[in-house]
Coordinates of N, CA and C and ligand atoms in Angstrom, one line a residue:
M148 N 29.3 14.6 -9.2 CA 29.0 14.9 -8.3 C 27.5 15.7 -8.3
I149 N 25.9 14.8 -7.1 CA 24.8 14.7 -7.1 C 24.9 15.9 -6.1
T150 N 24.1 17.2 -7.5 CA 23.3 18.6 -6.3 C 22.4 17.7 -5.7
R151 N 22.3 18.4 -4.5 CA 20.7 18.1 -4.2 C 20.1 19.7 -4.5
Q152 N 20.1 19.7 -5.5 CA 18.8 21.3 -6.1 C 17.2 20.7 -6.7
R153 N 16.6 21.4 -6.5 CA 15.0 21.2 -6.8 C 15.1 21.4 -8.5
N154 N 14.5 20.4 -9.1 CA 14.4 20.8 -10.6 C 12.9 21.4 -10.7
N155 N 13.0 22.4 -11.3 CA 11.4 23.0 -11.7 C 11.2 22.4 -12.9
N156 N 11.5 21.9 -13.4 CA 10.9 21.3 -15.1 C 10.7 20.3 -15.0
V157 N 9.8 20.3 -14.4 CA 8.9 18.5 -13.8 C 7.7 18.8 -13.8
V158 N 6.9 17.9 -14.6 CA 5.3 18.1 -14.8 C 5.1 17.2 -14.4
W159 N 3.9 16.7 -13.2 CA 3.1 15.7 -13.0 C 2.1 15.2 -14.2
H160 N 2.9 13.8 -14.6 CA 1.8 13.0 -15.7 C 0.2 12.7 -15.1
R161 N -0.9 13.0 -15.4 CA -2.0 12.3 -14.8 C -2.2 10.6 -14.9
P162 N -2.0 10.0 -14.1 CA -2.3 8.5 -14.5 C -3.6 8.3 -14.9
L163 N -3.7 7.4 -15.9 CA -6.0 6.9 -15.9 C -5.9 5.9 -15.4
V164 N -5.0 5.1 -14.6 CA -5.3 3.9 -13.6 C -5.6 4.8 -12.7
T165 N -6.6 4.6 -11.5 CA -6.4 5.5 -10.0 C -6.3 4.5 -8.9
R166 N -5.6 5.1 -7.5 CA -6.0 4.3 -6.1 C -6.8 3.6 -6.5
Q167 N -7.8 4.0 -6.6 CA -9.4 4.1 -6.0 C -10.0 2.5 -6.8
M168 N -9.3 3.0 -8.3 CA -9.6 1.7 -9.8 C -8.6 0.2 -9.0
R169 N -7.0 0.6 -8.1 CA -7.0 -0.4 -8.0 C -7.1 -1.2 -7.3
E170 N -7.5 -0.2 -5.9 CA -8.4 -1.1 -4.9 C -9.7 -1.9 -5.5
V171 N -10.5 -1.4 -6.1 CA -11.2 -2.0 -6.5 C -10.8 -3.2 -7.3
L172 N -10.1 -3.8 -8.1 CA -9.2 -4.7 -8.9 C -8.8 -5.6 -7.7
N173 N -8.2 -4.6 -6.6 CA -7.5 -5.9 -5.4 C -8.7 -6.7 -4.8
G174 N -9.8 -5.5 -4.6 CA -10.8 -6.2 -3.7 C -11.1 -5.4 -2.1
H175 N -9.6 -4.4 -2.0 CA -9.6 -3.9 -1.0 C -9.5 -2.3 -0.9
K176 N -9.0 -1.7 0.0 CA -8.3 -0.8 0.0 C -7.2 -0.7 0.4
S177 N -5.7 0.3 0.6 CA -4.8 0.1 1.0 C -4.2 1.1 1.9
L178 N -4.0 0.9 3.1 CA -3.3 1.5 3.8 C -2.0 1.2 4.5
V179 N -1.4 2.1 5.7 CA -0.6 2.2 6.2 C -0.4 1.3 7.8
L180 N 0.3 0.7 8.1 CA 0.6 -0.4 9.5 C 1.7 0.3 9.7
W181 N 2.6 1.0 10.8 CA 3.1 2.0 10.9 C 3.3 0.9 12.1
F182 N 4.6 0.1 12.3 CA 5.1 -0.5 14.1 C 5.6 0.5 14.0
T183 N 6.0 0.8 15.2 CA 7.2 1.7 16.4 C 7.4 0.8 17.3
G184 N 8.7 1.5 18.1 CA 9.4 0.1 18.9 C 10.6 0.4 19.4
L185 N 10.9 -0.2 20.6 CA 12.5 -0.3 20.5 C 12.9 -1.2 20.2
P186 N 13.8 -1.6 19.5 CA 15.0 -2.9 19.2 C 14.5 -3.9 19.6
S187 N 14.2 -4.7 19.3 CA 13.4 -6.2 19.6 C 12.3 -6.1 20.2
S188 N 11.6 -5.0 19.8 CA 10.0 -5.3 20.6 C 9.3 -6.6 20.1
G189 N 9.6 -6.5 18.8 CA 8.5 -7.7 18.2 C 8.3 -6.7 16.7
K190 N 8.7 -5.7 16.4 CA 7.4 -5.1 15.4 C 8.2 -5.9 13.9
S191 N 9.5 -6.3 13.9 CA 9.5 -7.4 12.5 C 9.1 -8.7 12.7
T192 N 9.0 -9.2 13.5 CA 8.5 -10.4 14.2 C 6.8 -11.0 14.2
I193 N 6.3 -9.8 14.3 CA 4.8 -9.2 14.6 C 4.2 -8.9 12.9
A194 N 5.2 -8.1 12.4 CA 4.4 -7.4 11.4 C 4.5 -8.3 10.1
H195 N 5.4 -9.2 10.2 CA 5.7 -10.7 8.9 C 5.0 -11.4 9.2
A196 N 4.3 -11.9 10.7 CA 3.8 -13.1 10.9 C 1.7 -12.3 10.2
L197 N 1.7 -11.7 10.5 CA 0.4 -10.4 10.1 C 0.7 -10.6 8.3
E198 N 1.6 -9.9 7.9 CA 2.0 -10.1 6.6 C 1.6 -11.5 5.8
K199 N 1.5 -12.7 6.8 CA 1.3 -14.2 5.9 C -0.3 -14.2 6.6
K200 N -0.5 -13.7 7.4 CA -1.8 -14.3 7.8 C -2.8 -13.5 6.9
L201 N -2.3 -12.0 6.3 CA -3.4 -10.9 5.4 C -3.3 -12.0 3.7
Y202 N -2.0 -12.6 3.7 CA -1.7 -13.1 2.2 C -2.6 -14.0 2.4
D203 N -2.5 -15.0 3.0 CA -3.6 -15.8 3.5 C -5.3 -15.5 3.0
L204 N -5.6 -14.7 3.7 CA -6.6 -13.9 3.5 C -7.2 -13.2 1.9
K205 N -5.9 -13.3 0.9 CA -5.4 -12.2 -0.3 C -5.5 -10.9 0.1
V206 N -5.2 -10.8 0.5 CA -4.8 -8.9 0.8 C -3.4 -8.8 0.2
R207 N -3.7 -8.1 -0.5 CA -2.5 -7.4 -1.5 C -0.9 -6.8 -0.5
T208 N 0.4 -7.5 0.1 CA 0.6 -6.4 1.2 C 2.6 -6.1 0.6
Y209 N 2.4 -5.4 1.4 CA 4.3 -5.2 1.2 C 4.4 -5.3 2.7
T210 N 5.8 -5.6 2.8 CA 6.2 -5.0 4.6 C 7.7 -4.6 4.1
L211 N 7.4 -3.7 4.7 CA 9.0 -2.1 4.8 C 9.5 -2.2 5.7
D212 N 10.9 -3.4 6.0 CA 11.6 -3.6 7.2 C 12.7 -2.5 7.4
G213 N 13.2 -1.9 8.6 CA 14.0 -1.1 8.7 C 15.4 -1.5 8.2
D214 N 15.6 -2.6 8.9 CA 16.8 -3.2 8.5 C 17.2 -3.7 6.5
N215 N 16.1 -3.7 6.0 CA 16.2 -4.0 4.6 C 16.3 -3.1 3.9
I216 N 15.4 -1.6 4.1 CA 15.5 -0.7 4.1 C 16.9 0.0 3.4
R217 N 17.9 -0.4 4.9 CA 19.1 0.4 4.9 C 20.3 -0.4 3.9
H218 N 19.8 -1.6 3.4 CA 20.3 -2.2 2.6 C 20.4 -1.7 1.3
G219 N 19.2 -0.9 1.0 CA 19.4 -0.2 -0.4 C 19.2 1.5 0.1
L220 N 18.0 1.6 -0.8 CA 17.1 2.9 -0.4 C 18.1 3.6 0.2
C221 N 18.1 3.1 1.2 CA 19.2 4.7 2.1 C 20.4 3.5 3.0
S222 N 21.2 3.0 2.4 CA 22.1 2.7 2.7 C 23.4 3.8 3.1
D223 N 23.0 5.0 2.3 CA 24.2 6.0 2.4 C 23.8 6.8 3.9
L224 N 22.8 6.4 4.3 CA 22.3 6.7 5.9 C 22.7 6.5 7.0
G225 N 23.1 7.0 8.1 CA 23.3 6.9 9.5 C 22.5 6.4 10.4
F226 N 22.8 6.9 11.9 CA 21.7 6.8 12.7 C 21.9 7.6 13.7
S227 N 22.2 9.1 13.1 CA 21.6 10.8 13.9 C 20.2 10.7 13.6
P228 N 20.4 11.8 14.3 CA 18.4 12.5 14.8 C 18.3 12.8 12.9
E229 N 19.0 13.4 12.3 CA 18.6 14.1 10.8 C 19.0 12.4 10.0
E230 N 20.1 12.0 10.0 CA 19.5 11.2 9.2 C 18.3 9.9 9.8
R231 N 18.3 10.0 10.4 CA 17.1 8.8 10.5 C 15.8 9.5 10.4
A232 N 15.7 11.4 10.4 CA 15.1 12.0 9.7 C 14.5 12.2 8.1
E233 N 15.8 12.0 7.8 CA 16.0 12.1 6.4 C 15.6 10.3 5.8
N234 N 15.7 9.4 6.7 CA 15.4 7.6 6.2 C 13.8 7.8 6.3
L235 N 13.5 8.0 7.4 CA 11.3 8.2 7.2 C 11.2 9.3 6.1
R236 N 11.7 10.2 6.1 CA 10.9 11.0 4.9 C 11.0 10.2 3.0
R237 N 12.4 9.4 3.2 CA 12.2 8.7 2.1 C 10.7 7.6 2.4
I238 N 11.1 6.9 3.2 CA 10.2 5.9 3.5 C 8.8 6.0 3.4
A239 N 8.8 7.7 3.6 CA 7.1 8.0 3.7 C 6.6 8.3 2.1
E240 N 7.8 8.8 1.2 CA 7.1 8.4 0.0 C 7.7 7.6 -0.5
V241 N 7.8 6.9 -0.2 CA 8.0 5.1 -1.1 C 6.5 4.5 -1.0
I242 N 5.8 4.9 0.5 CA 4.2 4.6 1.4 C 3.4 5.4 0.4
K243 N 4.0 6.2 -0.1 CA 2.8 6.9 -1.0 C 2.5 6.1 -1.7
L244 N 3.8 6.1 -2.5 CA 3.8 5.0 -4.3 C 2.6 3.2 -3.5
F245 N 3.6 2.8 -2.8 CA 2.1 1.4 -2.2 C 0.7 1.5 -2.2
L246 N 0.9 2.8 -1.4 CA -0.8 3.3 -0.9 C -1.0 3.3 -2.8
D247 N -1.1 3.9 -3.5 CA -1.4 4.3 -4.9 C -1.6 3.1 -5.8
A248 N -0.8 2.3 -5.5 CA -1.0 1.3 -5.8 C -1.8 -0.1 -5.1
G249 N -2.4 0.4 -4.3 CA -3.2 -0.4 -3.7 C -3.1 -1.6 -2.1
I250 N -2.1 -1.1 -2.0 CA -1.5 -2.0 -1.3 C -1.7 -1.7 0.3
V251 N -1.5 -2.8 1.0 CA -1.8 -2.9 2.5 C 0.1 -2.8 2.4
V252 N 0.2 -1.5 3.5 CA 1.8 -1.5 3.8 C 2.0 -1.8 4.9
L253 N 2.6 -2.8 5.5 CA 3.3 -3.2 6.6 C 4.6 -2.6 7.0
C254 N 5.0 -1.6 7.8 CA 6.5 -0.8 8.1 C 6.9 -0.7 9.7
A255 N 7.9 -1.6 9.7 CA 8.7 -1.9 11.4 C 10.2 -1.0 11.0
F256 N 9.8 0.1 12.0 CA 10.6 1.0 12.0 C 10.6 1.2 13.4
V257 N 12.2 1.2 13.4 CA 12.3 1.5 15.7 C 11.6 3.2 15.6
S258 N 11.5 4.0 14.9 CA 11.3 5.6 14.6 C 11.5 6.2 15.5
P259 N 12.1 6.5 16.6 CA 11.8 6.7 18.3 C 11.8 8.0 18.6
Y260 N 11.3 9.1 17.4 CA 10.8 10.6 17.5 C 10.1 10.8 16.7
K261 N 9.3 11.6 18.3 CA 7.8 11.3 17.7 C 7.7 12.5 16.6
K262 N 8.4 13.3 16.6 CA 8.3 14.3 15.3 C 8.0 13.8 13.6
D263 N 9.2 12.8 13.9 CA 9.4 12.3 13.0 C 8.3 11.0 12.4
R264 N 7.3 10.5 13.2 CA 6.4 9.6 12.9 C 5.6 11.0 12.5
E265 N 5.5 11.5 13.2 CA 3.9 12.6 12.9 C 4.2 13.2 11.6
K266 N 5.9 13.3 10.7 CA 6.0 14.0 9.8 C 5.5 13.0 9.0
V267 N 6.0 11.0 8.8 CA 5.4 10.4 8.0 C 4.1 10.2 7.8
K268 N 3.6 10.6 8.6 CA 1.7 10.1 9.1 C 1.4 11.9 8.0
K269 N 2.1 12.4 8.3 CA 1.2 14.0 7.8 C 1.6 13.6 5.7
I270 N 3.0 12.8 5.9 CA 3.4 12.6 4.1 C 2.8 11.6 3.4
V271 N 2.0 10.6 4.6 CA 1.2 9.8 3.8 C -0.7 9.6 3.8
G272 N -1.0 10.7 4.7 CA -1.9 11.3 5.3 C -2.5 10.0 6.5
N273 N -3.3 11.4 7.3 CA -3.6 10.6 8.4 C -4.8 9.1 8.6
E274 N -5.0 9.7 7.2 CA -6.8 8.7 7.4 C -6.2 6.9 6.5
N275 N -4.8 7.5 6.4 CA -4.3 6.0 5.7 C -3.5 5.4 6.7
F276 N -3.0 5.9 8.0 CA -1.3 5.5 8.8 C -2.8 5.1 10.1
V277 N -2.3 3.9 10.1 CA -2.5 3.2 11.9 C -1.7 2.6 12.0
E278 N -0.8 3.8 14.1 CA 0.0 3.7 14.3 C 0.5 2.4 15.4
I279 N 0.9 1.3 15.0 CA 0.9 0.2 16.5 C 2.1 0.0 17.0
Y280 N 2.1 0.8 18.7 CA 3.0 1.0 19.0 C 3.4 -1.1 19.9
C281 N 4.8 -1.1 19.6 CA 5.0 -2.6 20.6 C 6.1 -2.2 21.5
R282 N 4.9 -2.1 22.8 CA 5.4 -2.2 23.8 C 6.1 -3.1 24.5
C283 N 7.4 -2.8 25.0 CA 7.8 -4.0 25.9 C 9.3 -3.2 26.6
P284 N 9.2 -3.9 27.8 CA 10.1 -2.9 28.7 C 12.0 -3.4 28.1
V285 N 12.4 -2.6 28.6 CA 13.8 -2.6 27.6 C 14.5 -3.7 28.0
E286 N 13.9 -4.0 29.5 CA 15.0 -5.1 30.1 C 14.7 -6.7 29.4
V287 N 13.3 -7.1 28.6 CA 13.1 -7.6 28.1 C 13.2 -7.4 26.7
C288 N 13.9 -6.8 26.7 CA 14.6 -6.3 24.8 C 15.9 -6.7 25.4
K289 N 16.4 -6.2 25.7 CA 17.7 -6.8 25.9 C 18.0 -7.9 26.1
K290 N 17.2 -8.6 26.9 CA 17.3 -10.3 26.6 C 16.8 -10.6 25.6
R291 N 16.3 -10.3 25.3 CA 16.2 -10.7 23.3 C 17.2 -10.9 22.5
D292 N 17.4 -9.7 22.6 CA 18.1 -9.5 21.5 C 18.6 -10.2 20.5
P293 N 18.2 -10.2 19.3 CA 18.2 -11.8 18.4 C 19.7 -11.2 17.3
K294 N 19.9 -9.8 17.0 CA 20.9 -9.8 16.3 C 22.1 -9.0 17.7
G295 N 21.9 -9.3 18.9 CA 23.0 -9.0 19.7 C 23.7 -7.3 19.6
F296 N 22.7 -6.7 18.9 CA 23.2 -5.1 19.2 C 22.7 -5.0 20.9
Y297 N 22.0 -4.7 21.2 CA 22.2 -4.2 22.7 C 23.7 -4.1 23.1
E298 N 23.9 -5.5 22.9 CA 24.9 -6.2 23.8 C 26.5 -5.2 23.2
K299 N 26.4 -5.5 22.1 CA 27.3 -4.6 21.2 C 27.1 -2.7 21.6
A300 N 25.9 -2.7 22.0 CA 26.0 -1.0 21.8 C 26.3 -0.4 23.6
E301 N 25.8 -1.8 24.3 CA 26.3 -1.6 25.8 C 28.1 -1.3 26.0
K302 N 28.9 -2.0 25.1 CA 29.7 -2.3 25.2 C 30.6 -0.9 24.3
G303 N 29.6 -0.2 23.7 CA 30.3 1.2 22.9 C 30.4 1.0 21.5
E304 N 30.5 -0.7 21.2 CA 30.4 -0.7 19.5 C 29.7 -0.4 18.9
I305 N 28.4 0.1 19.0 CA 27.6 1.0 18.2 C 27.3 2.2 18.8
K306 N 27.2 3.2 18.3 CA 26.4 4.4 18.8 C 25.3 4.6 18.5
N307 N 24.7 5.6 19.2 CA 23.7 6.2 18.6 C 22.2 5.1 18.9
Y308 N 22.4 4.3 19.5 CA 21.4 3.0 19.8 C 20.2 3.4 20.7
T309 N 19.5 3.0 20.1 CA 17.6 3.0 20.9 C 17.9 2.4 21.6
G310 N 17.3 2.6 23.0 CA 17.3 1.9 23.8 C 18.7 2.2 25.2
V311 N 19.3 2.5 24.5 CA 21.1 2.5 25.1 C 21.4 3.4 25.4
S312 N 21.6 4.4 23.7 CA 22.8 5.2 24.2 C 21.7 6.7 23.3
A313 N 20.7 6.3 22.6 CA 19.7 7.1 21.9 C 18.5 7.2 22.7
P314 N 17.2 7.7 22.6 CA 16.2 7.9 23.5 C 14.9 7.5 22.6
Y315 N 14.3 6.6 23.0 CA 12.8 6.4 22.5 C 11.8 7.5 23.2
E316 N 11.3 8.2 22.2 CA 9.8 8.8 22.6 C 8.3 7.9 22.5
E317 N 8.1 7.7 23.3 CA 6.6 6.5 23.7 C 5.6 7.4 22.9
P318 N 4.8 7.1 21.8 CA 3.9 7.9 20.7 C 2.5 7.6 22.4
E319 N 2.2 8.9 21.7 CA 0.7 9.6 22.5 C -0.6 8.9 22.6
N320 N -0.8 8.6 21.9 CA -2.2 8.5 21.2 C -2.1 7.0 20.4
P321 N -1.5 6.2 20.1 CA -1.2 5.1 19.4 C -2.7 4.7 18.9
D322 N -2.4 4.1 17.7 CA -4.1 3.6 17.5 C -3.9 1.8 18.3
L323 N -3.2 1.3 18.1 CA -3.0 0.1 18.8 C -1.8 -0.2 19.9
I324 N -1.7 -0.5 20.8 CA -0.9 -0.4 21.9 C -0.6 -2.4 21.9
L325 N 0.7 -3.0 21.8 CA 1.0 -4.5 21.9 C 1.8 -4.7 22.7
D326 N 1.3 -5.0 24.1 CA 2.2 -5.4 25.2 C 3.4 -6.7 24.7
T327 N 4.4 -6.9 24.0 CA 4.7 -7.6 23.1 C 5.8 -8.5 24.3
H328 N 5.9 -8.4 25.6 CA 6.1 -9.1 27.2 C 4.9 -10.1 27.5
L329 N 3.7 -9.5 27.3 CA 2.9 -10.1 27.5 C 2.0 -11.1 26.6
L330 N 1.9 -10.2 25.3 CA 1.3 -11.2 24.1 C 2.2 -11.6 23.7
T331 N 1.4 -13.2 22.5 CA 2.4 -14.1 22.1 C 1.8 -13.1 20.7
V332 N 2.8 -14.0 19.8 CA 2.9 -13.5 18.6 C 1.3 -13.3 17.6
E333 N 0.8 -14.5 18.1 CA -0.3 -14.9 17.7 C -1.4 -14.2 17.9
E334 N -1.3 -14.0 19.4 CA -2.4 -12.9 19.9 C -2.1 -11.4 19.3
S335 N -1.0 -10.9 19.0 CA -0.4 -9.0 18.8 C -1.3 -9.6 17.3
V336 N -0.7 -10.3 16.3 CA -1.3 -10.6 14.9 C -3.6 -10.3 15.3
E337 N -3.8 -11.1 15.7 CA -5.1 -10.7 16.2 C -5.8 -10.0 16.7
K338 N -5.3 -9.3 17.4 CA -5.4 -7.7 17.4 C -5.1 -7.1 16.4
I339 N -4.3 -7.2 16.1 CA -4.3 -6.4 14.7 C -5.1 -7.0 13.4
L340 N -5.3 -7.6 13.3 CA -6.4 -8.3 12.2 C -7.4 -8.0 12.6
N341 N -8.1 -7.9 13.8 CA -9.5 -7.7 13.7 C -9.9 -5.9 13.6
F342 N -8.9 -5.2 14.5 CA -9.1 -3.8 14.2 C -9.0 -3.0 12.9
V343 N -7.8 -3.7 11.9 CA -7.9 -3.5 10.5 C -8.3 -3.9 9.3
I344 N -9.0 -4.9 10.1 CA -9.6 -5.7 8.9 C -11.0 -4.7 8.5
D345 N -11.8 -3.7 8.9 CA -12.7 -3.5 8.8 C -12.5 -2.0 7.9
K346 N -11.4 -1.5 8.1 CA -10.5 -0.5 7.3 C -10.4 -0.6 6.0
I347 N -10.2 -2.0 5.6 CA -9.2 -2.5 4.4 C -10.7 -3.2 3.5
L348 N -12.2 -3.0 4.0 CA -13.1 -3.2 3.6 C -13.5 -2.5 2.7
L349 N -14.1 -2.8 1.2 CA -14.7 -1.7 0.3 C -16.1 -1.8 0.5
K350 N -16.8 -0.7 0.4 CA -18.3 -1.3 0.8 C -19.1 -2.4 -0.7
G351 N -19.6 -2.6 0.4 CA -20.0 -4.2 -0.5 C -19.9 -5.0 -0.7
E352 N -18.2 -5.2 -0.4 CA -17.4 -6.6 -1.1 C -17.6 -7.1 0.3
P353 N -17.5 -8.2 0.8 CA -16.9 -9.3 1.6 C -16.0 -8.9 2.2
S354 N -16.5 -9.2 3.7 CA -14.8 -9.1 4.8 C -13.8 -9.8 3.8
P355 N -13.0 -10.1 3.9 CA -11.5 -11.1 3.2 C -11.5 -12.0 4.6
K356 N -12.2 -11.8 5.7 CA -12.1 -12.7 6.5 C -13.2 -13.8 6.7
A357 N -14.0 -13.3 6.2 CA -15.2 -14.1 6.2 C -15.0 -15.3 4.6
S358 N -13.5 -15.5 4.1 CA -13.4 -16.5 2.9 C -12.8 -17.6 3.1
V359 N -12.4 -17.3 5.0 CA -12.0 -18.4 5.1 C -12.8 -19.2 6.8
Ligands
ATP540 N1 5.7 -11.8 22.1 C1 6.6 -11.9 21.2 N2 5.9 -10.8 20.5 C2 7.2 -10.3 19.3 N3 8.7 -11.0 19.6 C3 8.6 -11.9 21.1 C4 8.1 -12.7 21.5 N4 8.6 -13.6 22.1 C5 9.9 -13.2 22.1 N5 10.1 -12.7 20.6 C6 11.2 -12.5 20.2 O1 11.9 -11.6 20.1 C7 12.4 -11.2 19.3 C8 11.7 -10.1 18.8 O2 12.6 -9.4 17.6 P1 12.4 -8.9 16.2 O3 13.8 -8.4 15.0 O4 10.9 -8.7 16.0 O5 12.1 -7.1 17.1 P2 12.4 -5.3 16.0 O6 11.2 -5.1 16.7 O7 12.2 -5.5 14.4 O8 13.9 -4.8 16.2 P3 14.5 -4.0 15.4 O9 14.3 -2.5 15.8 O10 15.9 -4.2 15.9 O11 14.7 -4.6 14.4 C9 12.7 -12.1 18.2 O12 13.8 -13.0 18.5 C10 10.9 -12.8 18.6 O13 10.9 -14.0 18.3
MG541 MG1 12.8 -5.4 13.2

């Protein structure tokens, strides 16, 4: 059985290659783009479209997507408030590794509770964190419902479903708001790109956007 006791006999081994060195090698800084919003608001669609655009600009990226993470790292967790908090705590620790690796990490998670999002921000560092709110009326999300989960939740076949039987707390002061019922995917991607490109720019390096 696994006991969840802290082992004090661990000593941090200082690496020879630092985040800063990796950022110089990559030609850009690392950053977290955190997409939050109701299920079907468009987080994954926009994050993956943006990732392709960044890839074309030779920016090193990785996308952490809610459903995918729950297939592996967090496959033992459900959707109660406590389990959602643990899910995000683990993700925040993974993000820290990606930041250290010099990667721009795109994160698509419903992350319905403000305190959990704040906790992630605290773990990864405020200065590394861009909060993007995919805002979309729940009626539109229910119509989209590509996974059919709203329908199942309304029939009671899925418990604790955000937007039906679990709450969503809107971000108070996000860095970006995307009204995904009004903007096309391409418009949302462009809006994020314009906001983010300066943030990943290394001093003295040409903008990745200048190469296209
Ligand atoms: N303007 C738009 N922006 C984003 N998605 C849109 C837009 N118009 C239609 N859609 C569609 O809405 C759906 C959004 O689903 P998506 O899986 O991206 O949402 P999500 O926020 O990641 O949901 P979940 O939390 O369940 O993973 C997709 O089928 C997408 O094609
Ligand atoms: Mg998604």
